[in-house]
Short mmCIF file of C-alpha atoms and ligand atoms in Angstrom, two decimals:
data_model
loop_
_atom_site.label_atom_id
_atom_site.label_comp_id
_atom_site.label_asym_id
_atom_site.label_seq_id
_atom_site.Cartn_x
_atom_site.Cartn_y
_atom_site.Cartn_z
CA UNK A 1 29.73 -39.36 -9.94
CA UNK A 2 27.79 -36.24 -9.44
CA UNK A 3 27.48 -35.29 -5.60
CA UNK A 4 30.17 -35.65 -2.85
CA UNK A 5 30.09 -34.96 0.57
CA UNK A 6 34.03 -35.75 1.36
CA UNK A 7 37.49 -35.23 -0.61
CA UNK A 8 40.64 -36.93 0.82
CA UNK A 9 43.76 -35.68 -1.17
CA UNK A 10 47.26 -37.03 -1.06
CA UNK A 11 50.04 -34.75 0.49
CA UNK A 12 53.53 -35.97 -1.35
CA UNK A 13 56.00 -33.71 -0.66
CA UNK A 14 54.97 -31.94 2.24
CA UNK A 15 55.75 -34.62 4.12
CA UNK A 16 59.51 -34.47 3.92
CA UNK A 17 59.60 -31.71 5.55
CA UNK A 18 60.85 -32.21 9.17
CA UNK A 19 60.76 -29.64 11.32
CA UNK A 20 58.80 -26.69 8.71
CA UNK A 21 56.29 -29.35 8.40
CA UNK A 22 53.75 -27.53 10.33
CA UNK A 23 54.19 -23.82 8.28
CA UNK A 24 53.62 -26.24 5.25
CA UNK A 25 50.59 -27.86 6.42
CA UNK A 26 49.27 -24.34 7.58
CA UNK A 27 49.78 -23.18 4.26
CA UNK A 28 48.18 -26.00 2.14
CA UNK A 29 45.09 -26.13 4.80
CA UNK A 30 44.52 -22.10 4.24
CA UNK A 31 44.93 -22.62 0.67
CA UNK A 32 42.46 -25.65 0.20
CA UNK A 33 40.12 -23.52 2.05
CA UNK A 34 40.59 -20.42 0.41
CA UNK A 35 40.01 -22.69 -3.17
CA UNK A 36 36.78 -24.07 -1.70
CA UNK A 37 35.24 -20.34 -0.79
CA UNK A 38 31.67 -20.22 -0.99
CA UNK A 39 31.16 -24.36 -1.13
CA UNK A 40 29.61 -25.71 2.27
CA UNK A 41 32.74 -26.66 3.45
CA UNK A 42 32.01 -28.00 7.36
CA UNK A 43 35.94 -28.75 8.26
CA UNK A 44 39.13 -29.17 6.57
CA UNK A 45 42.15 -31.53 7.80
CA UNK A 46 45.29 -33.03 7.82
CA UNK A 47 45.18 -36.46 9.89
CA UNK A 48 47.44 -38.18 7.04
CA UNK A 49 45.83 -36.85 4.05
CA UNK A 50 44.04 -33.47 3.66
CA UNK A 51 40.30 -33.84 4.82
CA UNK A 52 37.80 -32.46 3.29
CA UNK A 53 34.54 -32.61 4.73
CA UNK A 54 31.29 -30.70 3.23
CA UNK A 55 28.17 -29.89 5.52
CA UNK A 56 26.00 -30.54 2.13
CA UNK A 57 26.75 -32.41 -0.65
CA UNK A 58 28.53 -30.76 -3.62
CA UNK A 59 28.86 -31.68 -7.68
CA UNK A 60 31.96 -33.33 -7.50
CA UNK A 61 33.09 -31.36 -10.64
CA UNK A 62 33.04 -28.44 -8.78
CA UNK A 63 35.26 -29.50 -5.72
CA UNK A 64 37.64 -31.36 -7.95
CA UNK A 65 37.86 -28.34 -10.17
CA UNK A 66 38.86 -26.15 -7.50
CA UNK A 67 41.43 -28.63 -5.48
CA UNK A 68 43.06 -29.25 -8.94
CA UNK A 69 44.53 -25.69 -8.62
CA UNK A 70 46.12 -26.58 -5.22
CA UNK A 71 49.27 -27.03 -5.39
CA UNK A 72 50.45 -29.28 -2.68
CA UNK A 73 47.58 -31.58 -3.55
CA UNK A 74 48.80 -35.16 -5.13
CA UNK A 75 45.81 -37.30 -5.77
CA UNK A 76 42.29 -36.04 -5.35
CA UNK A 77 39.38 -38.79 -4.61
CA UNK A 78 35.82 -38.24 -3.80
CA UNK A 79 35.45 -40.40 -0.41
CA UNK A 80 32.90 -41.68 1.93
CA UNK A 81 33.24 -42.47 5.33
CA UNK A 82 32.80 -46.15 6.50
CA UNK A 83 32.76 -46.17 10.46
CA UNK A 84 35.05 -46.40 12.67
CA UNK A 85 35.95 -50.38 12.93
CA UNK A 86 36.23 -53.32 10.86
CA UNK A 87 32.84 -54.40 11.30
CA UNK A 88 31.42 -51.05 9.97
CA UNK A 89 33.96 -50.88 7.35
CA UNK A 90 32.22 -54.54 6.14
CA UNK A 91 28.53 -53.37 6.78
CA UNK A 92 28.87 -49.98 4.88
CA UNK A 93 30.73 -52.12 1.95
CA UNK A 94 28.08 -54.86 1.85
CA UNK A 95 25.55 -51.84 1.00
CA UNK A 96 27.99 -50.44 -2.18
CA UNK A 97 28.95 -53.70 -3.78
CA UNK A 98 25.71 -54.42 -5.61
CA UNK A 99 27.36 -53.39 -9.25
CA UNK A 100 30.40 -55.71 -8.85
CA UNK A 101 28.81 -59.07 -9.57
CA UNK A 102 30.82 -60.97 -13.35
CA UNK A 103 33.72 -58.35 -12.19
CA UNK A 104 37.10 -58.56 -11.06
CA UNK A 105 38.05 -56.00 -8.29
CA UNK A 106 40.97 -55.75 -5.28
CA UNK A 107 40.97 -54.43 -1.97
CA UNK A 108 43.63 -51.75 -1.44
CA UNK A 109 43.64 -50.96 2.44
CA UNK A 110 46.23 -48.49 3.70
CA UNK A 111 46.88 -48.06 7.39
CA UNK A 112 48.42 -44.67 8.50
CA UNK A 113 46.63 -44.84 11.92
CA UNK A 114 49.36 -47.61 13.56
CA UNK A 115 46.55 -47.72 16.49
CA UNK A 116 43.99 -49.86 13.84
CA UNK A 117 43.84 -53.36 15.45
CA UNK A 118 44.05 -54.92 11.86
CA UNK A 119 47.36 -55.09 9.63
CA UNK A 120 46.32 -53.43 6.14
CA UNK A 121 46.74 -56.84 4.80
CA UNK A 122 44.37 -58.81 6.99
CA UNK A 123 41.71 -55.70 5.98
CA UNK A 124 42.62 -56.51 2.53
CA UNK A 125 41.67 -60.28 3.07
CA UNK A 126 38.85 -60.18 4.63
CA UNK A 127 36.89 -57.81 2.89
CA UNK A 128 38.03 -59.62 -0.23
CA UNK A 129 36.78 -62.09 1.05
CA UNK A 130 33.47 -60.81 2.44
CA UNK A 131 32.82 -59.06 -1.14
CA UNK A 132 33.91 -62.37 -2.95
CA UNK A 133 31.17 -64.30 -0.60
CA UNK A 134 28.67 -61.23 -0.91
CA UNK A 135 28.69 -60.79 -5.11
CA UNK A 136 30.65 -63.97 -6.70
CA UNK A 137 33.23 -61.18 -8.02
CA UNK A 138 36.88 -62.55 -8.55
CA UNK A 139 39.66 -61.26 -7.25
CA UNK A 140 41.94 -59.93 -9.41
CA UNK A 141 45.26 -58.08 -8.03
CA UNK A 142 47.05 -57.28 -11.13
CA UNK A 143 44.47 -55.77 -13.51
CA UNK A 144 41.33 -55.17 -11.66
CA UNK A 145 37.73 -53.86 -12.91
CA UNK A 146 37.24 -52.11 -9.68
CA UNK A 147 39.38 -51.27 -6.67
CA UNK A 148 37.90 -50.57 -3.38
CA UNK A 149 40.80 -48.58 -1.19
CA UNK A 150 40.38 -48.07 2.03
CA UNK A 151 41.94 -45.81 4.33
CA UNK A 152 42.41 -46.22 7.79
CA UNK A 153 43.22 -42.76 9.48
CA UNK A 154 43.00 -41.83 12.60
CA UNK A 155 39.71 -40.10 11.95
CA UNK A 156 38.57 -43.17 10.97
CA UNK A 157 37.92 -45.22 7.89
CA UNK A 158 37.40 -44.18 4.56
CA UNK A 159 36.61 -45.57 1.46
CA UNK A 160 36.96 -44.63 -2.57
CA UNK A 161 37.09 -46.47 -5.74
CA UNK A 162 38.80 -43.53 -7.94
CA UNK A 163 41.62 -41.08 -7.83
CA UNK A 164 42.57 -38.32 -9.72
CA UNK A 165 45.39 -36.57 -10.12
CA UNK A 166 46.58 -33.58 -8.57
CA UNK A 167 48.39 -31.01 -9.52
CA UNK A 168 51.69 -32.00 -7.23
CA UNK A 169 54.17 -29.41 -6.05
CA UNK A 170 54.26 -27.41 -2.92
CA UNK A 171 51.48 -25.26 -1.47
CA UNK A 172 51.88 -21.83 -2.47
CA UNK A 173 53.53 -19.42 -0.04
CA UNK A 174 55.18 -21.88 1.24
CA UNK A 175 58.50 -20.88 -0.53
CA UNK A 176 58.54 -17.11 -0.42
CA UNK A 177 57.76 -14.40 -3.43
CA UNK A 178 58.58 -14.14 -6.63
CA UNK A 179 58.11 -11.32 -9.02
CA UNK A 180 57.34 -12.80 -13.00
CA UNK A 181 58.63 -10.95 -15.33
CA UNK A 182 55.28 -11.41 -17.81
CA UNK A 183 55.56 -10.65 -21.68
CA UNK A 184 52.00 -12.01 -23.49
CA UNK A 185 53.96 -14.91 -24.76
CA UNK A 186 53.85 -18.75 -24.18
CA UNK A 187 56.84 -18.95 -22.44
CA UNK A 188 56.90 -16.69 -19.06
CA UNK A 189 52.97 -17.59 -17.73
CA UNK A 190 54.57 -21.37 -18.04
CA UNK A 191 57.26 -20.28 -15.94
CA UNK A 192 55.17 -18.59 -13.85
CA UNK A 193 53.44 -21.73 -13.16
CA UNK A 194 56.37 -23.82 -12.51
CA UNK A 195 57.46 -21.29 -9.82
CA UNK A 196 53.99 -21.19 -7.68
CA UNK A 197 54.25 -24.93 -8.13
CA UNK A 198 57.44 -25.03 -6.26
CA UNK A 199 55.79 -23.09 -3.43
CA UNK A 200 56.31 -19.24 -4.47
CA UNK A 201 53.39 -16.59 -4.29
CA UNK A 202 53.84 -15.25 -7.53
CA UNK A 203 53.19 -11.13 -8.35
CA UNK A 204 53.66 -9.94 -11.96
CA UNK A 205 55.03 -7.01 -13.73
CA UNK A 206 54.61 -6.50 -17.47
CA UNK A 207 56.22 -3.97 -20.18
CA UNK A 208 54.27 -2.28 -23.20
CA UNK A 209 55.61 -0.09 -25.88
CA UNK A 210 52.42 1.82 -25.98
CA UNK A 211 51.91 4.17 -27.41
CA UNK A 212 54.22 3.39 -29.66
CA UNK A 213 52.83 -0.22 -30.33
CA UNK A 214 49.14 -1.35 -29.61
CA UNK A 215 47.99 -1.74 -26.02
CA UNK A 216 46.82 -5.52 -26.58
CA UNK A 217 49.56 -6.73 -25.05
CA UNK A 218 48.18 -5.39 -21.73
CA UNK A 219 44.98 -7.12 -22.02
CA UNK A 220 46.24 -10.29 -22.97
CA UNK A 221 48.49 -10.14 -20.24
CA UNK A 222 45.71 -9.67 -17.61
CA UNK A 223 43.95 -12.40 -19.12
CA UNK A 224 46.82 -14.37 -18.55
CA UNK A 225 47.37 -13.20 -14.62
CA UNK A 226 43.27 -13.88 -14.16
CA UNK A 227 44.57 -17.27 -15.09
CA UNK A 228 47.03 -17.68 -13.18
CA UNK A 229 45.85 -15.85 -9.80
CA UNK A 230 43.51 -19.02 -9.77
CA UNK A 231 46.19 -21.09 -7.94
CA UNK A 232 46.73 -18.35 -4.91
CA UNK A 233 43.28 -15.90 -4.85
CA UNK A 234 45.11 -12.90 -5.13
CA UNK A 235 48.27 -10.82 -6.72
CA UNK A 236 49.20 -7.71 -7.67
CA UNK A 237 50.06 -6.74 -11.70
CA UNK A 238 52.63 -3.74 -12.48
CA UNK A 239 52.19 -2.25 -15.97
CA UNK A 240 54.61 -0.51 -17.08
CA UNK A 241 55.23 2.04 -20.26
CA UNK A 242 58.68 1.03 -21.25
CA UNK A 243 58.14 2.44 -25.15
CA UNK A 244 60.04 5.85 -24.60
CA UNK A 245 62.68 4.45 -22.38
CA UNK A 246 63.07 1.78 -25.63
CA UNK A 247 63.23 4.64 -28.07
CA UNK A 248 66.05 6.35 -26.04
CA UNK A 249 68.05 3.08 -26.04
CA UNK A 250 67.47 2.92 -29.62
CA UNK A 251 68.65 6.74 -30.60
CA UNK A 252 71.78 6.50 -27.66
CA UNK A 253 73.05 2.75 -28.04
CA UNK A 254 74.60 0.27 -30.23
CA UNK A 255 71.66 -1.31 -32.53
CA UNK A 256 73.06 -5.10 -31.96
CA UNK A 257 72.96 -4.45 -28.17
CA UNK A 258 69.13 -3.56 -28.08
CA UNK A 259 67.35 -6.62 -26.81
CA UNK A 260 69.81 -7.13 -24.07
CA UNK A 261 69.95 -3.34 -23.05
CA UNK A 262 65.82 -3.36 -22.81
CA UNK A 263 65.99 -6.91 -20.69
CA UNK A 264 68.59 -5.11 -18.20
CA UNK A 265 66.37 -1.80 -17.97
CA UNK A 266 63.20 -4.40 -17.60
CA UNK A 267 65.20 -6.16 -14.77
CA UNK A 268 66.14 -2.74 -12.86
CA UNK A 269 62.69 -1.37 -13.07
CA UNK A 270 61.28 -5.19 -12.09
CA UNK A 271 64.14 -5.28 -9.17
CA UNK A 272 62.88 -2.00 -7.98
CA UNK A 273 58.89 -3.38 -7.67
CA UNK A 274 59.96 -6.56 -6.27
CA UNK A 275 61.79 -4.93 -3.56
CA UNK A 276 58.93 -2.66 -2.91
CA UNK A 277 56.08 -6.08 -2.68
CA UNK A 278 58.87 -7.98 -0.90
CA UNK A 279 59.38 -10.28 -3.57
CA UNK A 280 62.68 -12.36 -3.03
CA UNK A 281 63.59 -13.17 -6.40
CA UNK A 282 62.97 -12.34 -10.41
CA UNK A 283 61.12 -15.02 -12.38
CA UNK A 284 61.64 -14.99 -16.38
CA UNK A 285 60.65 -17.40 -19.06
CA UNK A 286 63.60 -17.86 -20.81
CA UNK A 287 65.42 -20.89 -22.11
CA UNK A 288 68.75 -21.52 -23.00
CA UNK A 289 69.53 -20.53 -26.61
CA UNK A 290 65.90 -20.63 -27.46
CA UNK A 291 66.39 -17.15 -29.06
CA UNK A 292 69.65 -14.73 -29.60
CA UNK A 293 69.02 -12.88 -26.22
CA UNK A 294 68.77 -16.34 -24.46
CA UNK A 295 72.32 -17.26 -24.45
CA UNK A 296 74.83 -17.89 -21.49
CA UNK A 297 76.60 -15.28 -22.35
CA UNK A 298 73.77 -12.76 -22.96
CA UNK A 299 72.13 -14.14 -19.82
CA UNK A 300 75.14 -13.29 -17.71
CA UNK A 301 75.19 -9.67 -19.17
CA UNK A 302 71.77 -9.28 -18.24
CA UNK A 303 71.88 -10.55 -14.83
CA UNK A 304 74.84 -8.38 -13.66
CA UNK A 305 72.40 -5.26 -13.38
CA UNK A 306 70.27 -7.79 -10.73
CA UNK A 307 70.65 -8.05 -7.10
CA UNK A 308 68.09 -10.09 -6.43
CA UNK A 309 68.34 -13.89 -7.95
CA UNK A 310 66.36 -14.73 -11.67
CA UNK A 311 65.32 -17.83 -11.81
CA UNK A 312 64.43 -19.37 -15.03
CA UNK A 313 62.38 -22.15 -14.69
CA UNK A 314 62.31 -23.28 -17.99
CA UNK A 315 65.83 -23.00 -18.08
CA UNK A 316 66.56 -26.51 -19.70
CA UNK A 317 62.77 -27.27 -21.12
CA UNK A 318 62.39 -27.42 -25.45
CA UNK A 319 59.27 -25.74 -26.67
CA UNK A 320 57.13 -28.72 -26.66
CA UNK A 321 57.84 -28.99 -22.78
CA UNK A 322 57.04 -26.00 -22.65
CA UNK A 323 53.46 -26.04 -24.37
CA UNK A 324 52.91 -28.98 -22.33
CA UNK A 325 53.54 -26.79 -19.28
CA UNK A 326 51.53 -23.79 -20.49
CA UNK A 327 48.55 -26.11 -21.43
CA UNK A 328 48.87 -27.87 -17.99
CA UNK A 329 48.37 -24.01 -16.56
CA UNK A 330 45.45 -23.30 -19.19
CA UNK A 331 47.33 -20.48 -20.17
CA UNK A 332 48.47 -21.64 -24.08
CA UNK A 333 45.40 -20.97 -25.49
CA UNK A 334 45.62 -17.48 -24.44
CA UNK A 335 49.27 -16.78 -25.22
CA UNK A 336 49.08 -17.94 -28.64
CA UNK A 337 46.76 -14.98 -29.53
CA UNK A 338 48.52 -12.23 -31.79
CA UNK A 339 50.06 -9.58 -29.81
CA UNK A 340 52.74 -6.93 -30.06
CA UNK A 341 55.57 -7.60 -27.80
CA UNK A 342 57.18 -4.93 -26.64
CA UNK A 343 60.85 -6.37 -27.55
CA UNK A 344 59.71 -6.84 -31.22
CA UNK A 345 59.45 -3.07 -31.52
CA UNK A 346 62.51 -1.61 -33.09
CA UNK A 347 64.05 -5.30 -32.92
CA UNK A 348 67.82 -5.01 -34.58
CA UNK A 349 68.22 -7.24 -37.71
CA UNK A 350 71.31 -8.59 -36.01
CA UNK A 351 71.02 -9.10 -32.36
CA UNK A 352 74.10 -9.82 -30.64
CA UNK A 353 74.42 -12.95 -29.52
CA UNK A 354 77.78 -12.80 -27.31
CA UNK A 355 77.30 -9.32 -25.15
CA UNK A 356 79.20 -8.62 -22.37
CA UNK A 357 78.03 -6.84 -19.12
CA UNK A 358 81.17 -4.54 -20.09
CA UNK A 359 79.79 -3.45 -23.12
CA UNK A 360 76.52 -3.25 -22.21
CA UNK A 361 78.41 -1.09 -19.17
CA UNK A 362 79.70 1.08 -21.79
CA UNK A 363 76.76 1.36 -23.84
CA UNK A 364 74.63 2.04 -20.98
CA UNK A 365 77.09 5.61 -20.36
CA UNK A 366 75.04 7.25 -22.64
CA UNK A 367 71.60 7.17 -20.68
CA UNK A 368 70.53 7.61 -17.15
CA UNK A 369 69.91 4.07 -16.29
CA UNK A 370 68.71 5.11 -12.29
CA UNK A 371 66.76 7.60 -13.58
CA UNK A 372 65.07 5.54 -16.11
CA UNK A 373 64.45 2.45 -13.41
CA UNK A 374 63.09 5.09 -11.11
CA UNK A 375 60.70 6.18 -13.70
CA UNK A 376 59.92 3.33 -14.48
CA UNK A 377 59.12 1.96 -11.41
CA UNK A 378 56.91 5.34 -10.56
CA UNK A 379 55.45 5.39 -13.95
CA UNK A 380 53.88 1.62 -13.40
CA UNK A 381 50.06 0.95 -13.17
CA UNK A 382 49.71 -1.36 -10.20
CA UNK A 383 46.19 -3.49 -9.92
CA UNK A 384 44.98 -6.24 -7.62
CA UNK A 385 44.22 -9.28 -9.69
CA UNK A 386 41.48 -11.16 -7.17
CA UNK A 387 40.33 -14.68 -8.15
CA UNK A 388 36.38 -14.92 -7.39
CA UNK A 389 35.44 -18.45 -8.17
CA UNK A 390 32.21 -18.39 -10.34
CA UNK A 391 28.95 -19.09 -8.71
CA UNK A 392 28.07 -22.59 -9.52
CA UNK A 393 24.74 -22.61 -12.40
CA UNK A 394 21.73 -23.08 -10.58
CA UNK A 395 20.35 -26.88 -11.76
CA UNK A 396 17.86 -26.36 -14.58
CA UNK A 397 14.28 -26.87 -13.85
CA UNK A 398 12.91 -30.01 -16.06
P1 ATP B 401 57.65 -15.51 -23.44
O1 ATP B 401 57.10 -16.61 -24.22
O2 ATP B 401 57.32 -15.25 -22.03
O3 ATP B 401 57.51 -14.16 -24.18
P2 ATP B 401 60.05 -15.63 -25.12
O4 ATP B 401 60.17 -16.71 -25.42
O5 ATP B 401 59.17 -14.64 -26.33
O6 ATP B 401 59.43 -15.53 -23.95
P3 ATP B 401 61.77 -13.11 -24.82
O7 ATP B 401 61.13 -12.22 -25.37
O8 ATP B 401 63.02 -13.03 -24.82
O9 ATP B 401 61.75 -14.97 -24.76
O10 ATP B 401 61.51 -12.77 -23.02
C1 ATP B 401 62.27 -13.71 -22.48
C2 ATP B 401 61.71 -13.53 -21.27
O11 ATP B 401 61.56 -12.03 -20.59
C3 ATP B 401 60.36 -13.61 -21.33
O12 ATP B 401 59.90 -14.92 -20.71
C4 ATP B 401 59.75 -12.12 -20.00
O13 ATP B 401 60.06 -13.40 -18.98
C5 ATP B 401 60.88 -11.57 -19.95
N1 ATP B 401 60.19 -10.34 -21.02
C6 ATP B 401 60.01 -10.27 -22.16
N2 ATP B 401 59.16 -9.29 -22.68
C7 ATP B 401 58.86 -8.95 -21.48
C8 ATP B 401 57.76 -7.90 -21.42
N3 ATP B 401 57.04 -7.11 -22.21
N4 ATP B 401 57.02 -7.68 -20.26
C9 ATP B 401 57.49 -8.45 -18.91
N5 ATP B 401 58.60 -9.13 -19.37
C10 ATP B 401 59.15 -9.34 -20.48
MG1 MG B 402 57.89 -12.82 -25.86
#
C-alpha cells in the first residue's frame, strides 16, 4: 500500500466515558489533527470511529507512523469510501476484487449506523455471494486469505482489508498533567510513556551532578524527551544542577541514607516545579524492590515529603516487561547508552533498604531542606521541547 486518501481508527476505551465523552472526543480529535500537521488533511471526525480524510493522497507509512503515536487510537486502517448504499458498495467492491481468484475470503461487516436498511449479516451474505460469483473465490470464515471489512457508518460506507495496531490508551490531555522525574535510565522514560498512555500530559524534570560528573546525562535526557514528546507535541523540561546539594547531604548526613535523602530532595524540588506548572502528580520509574532505594520502606520514607500523589506506573513490572515498554516507546536504544547517573555519584557502599521517615527527618535536621528545595527550583534551566515532524522526503527522480 503506497498512498491513502482516508484512514479510520477505532477507539475502544473512550466509549466508556459516559458524561465526559464529549471532552474525551474533542481531546482525541485535537491530538489527531496535531499529529497530522503538515499533511493535507481535509477533515477529522468521529462518527463511530475516527475518520481522517485527506484532500490529496498521502503515503500510508507517513500517516500510520504519525497516528500510531496518538494514544486513544486502537486499530488503524487505510480505508476507501464505497458510497452510501448497498448497490454502491457492491459496484465499488466489484472493481477491486480482481486479485481474489483462487483465494479464500470472508466479508466482515460492522453496522454502527443502525438506520442502514440491511443488517450486517445480510451484507456479509449478499456481498459474499456477489464476490464468490464474480471471482470464484471460496468463502472461508475461519482462516480467509483476504478479509473484506465493511463499516456502515453515518458518514457512509467504508471498506478496508488490513488493520494495524494503534497504541491504545486514552488521549493525552484527557487525564490531567504530571511531572515525570526523568533520569537517563530505562525505567523513567517507560513510566512517562505509560503515564501519557493513560491520558496525562507529561512534563519533565532531570537532576544532574555536573560539574562533579559529566553533563552527558543532560544531553541524553534531552534526546529522550524529544522521543517522548512526539505523543503530545510540546512539553517542558527542567534541568536541575544537583551536585552541590548532594555534596552537602554527603557531608552532613549518614552515608547509608544518602540515596533516600537525594530522592527526598528531588521530590521536594520537583513538587515546587510541578505546582508552578500546574501538574497534579509526580511520576517516577520505580519498580518495587528493583534496587535498594525501591523497597516499600524507602518509598514510604521518600513519599512522606511529597504532597502531590507520586505515581509509579512500573511498580509491579519486572525488568523484561519494562524493557518491552521502553522498546515500544522507542526510548530503549537511547536509554542504554552509557551515562553517569547522579545517584551513582557519591553512592554509599551499603545503602539503607529500610529507612524510616523519622530517621530521614532527623538526618535532614543538619541541612536546610526548604532552602535547598527553593534553590534547586530557582537554579532549574527550563526549556520547551517542541516536536516538529520531519517534512516527508521528496520522492527521488528516476
Ligand atoms: P531509571 O531507569 O529511570 O534511571 P532506576 O531503575 O535507575 O530508574 P533509580 O536510580 O533508583 O532507579 O531511580 C528511581 C527513579 O527516581 C527514577 O526512575 C526516576 O523517576 C527518579 N530519578 C532517579 N534519578 C533521577 C535523576 N537524575 N533525575 C530525575 N529523576 C531521577
Ligand atoms: Mg537510574
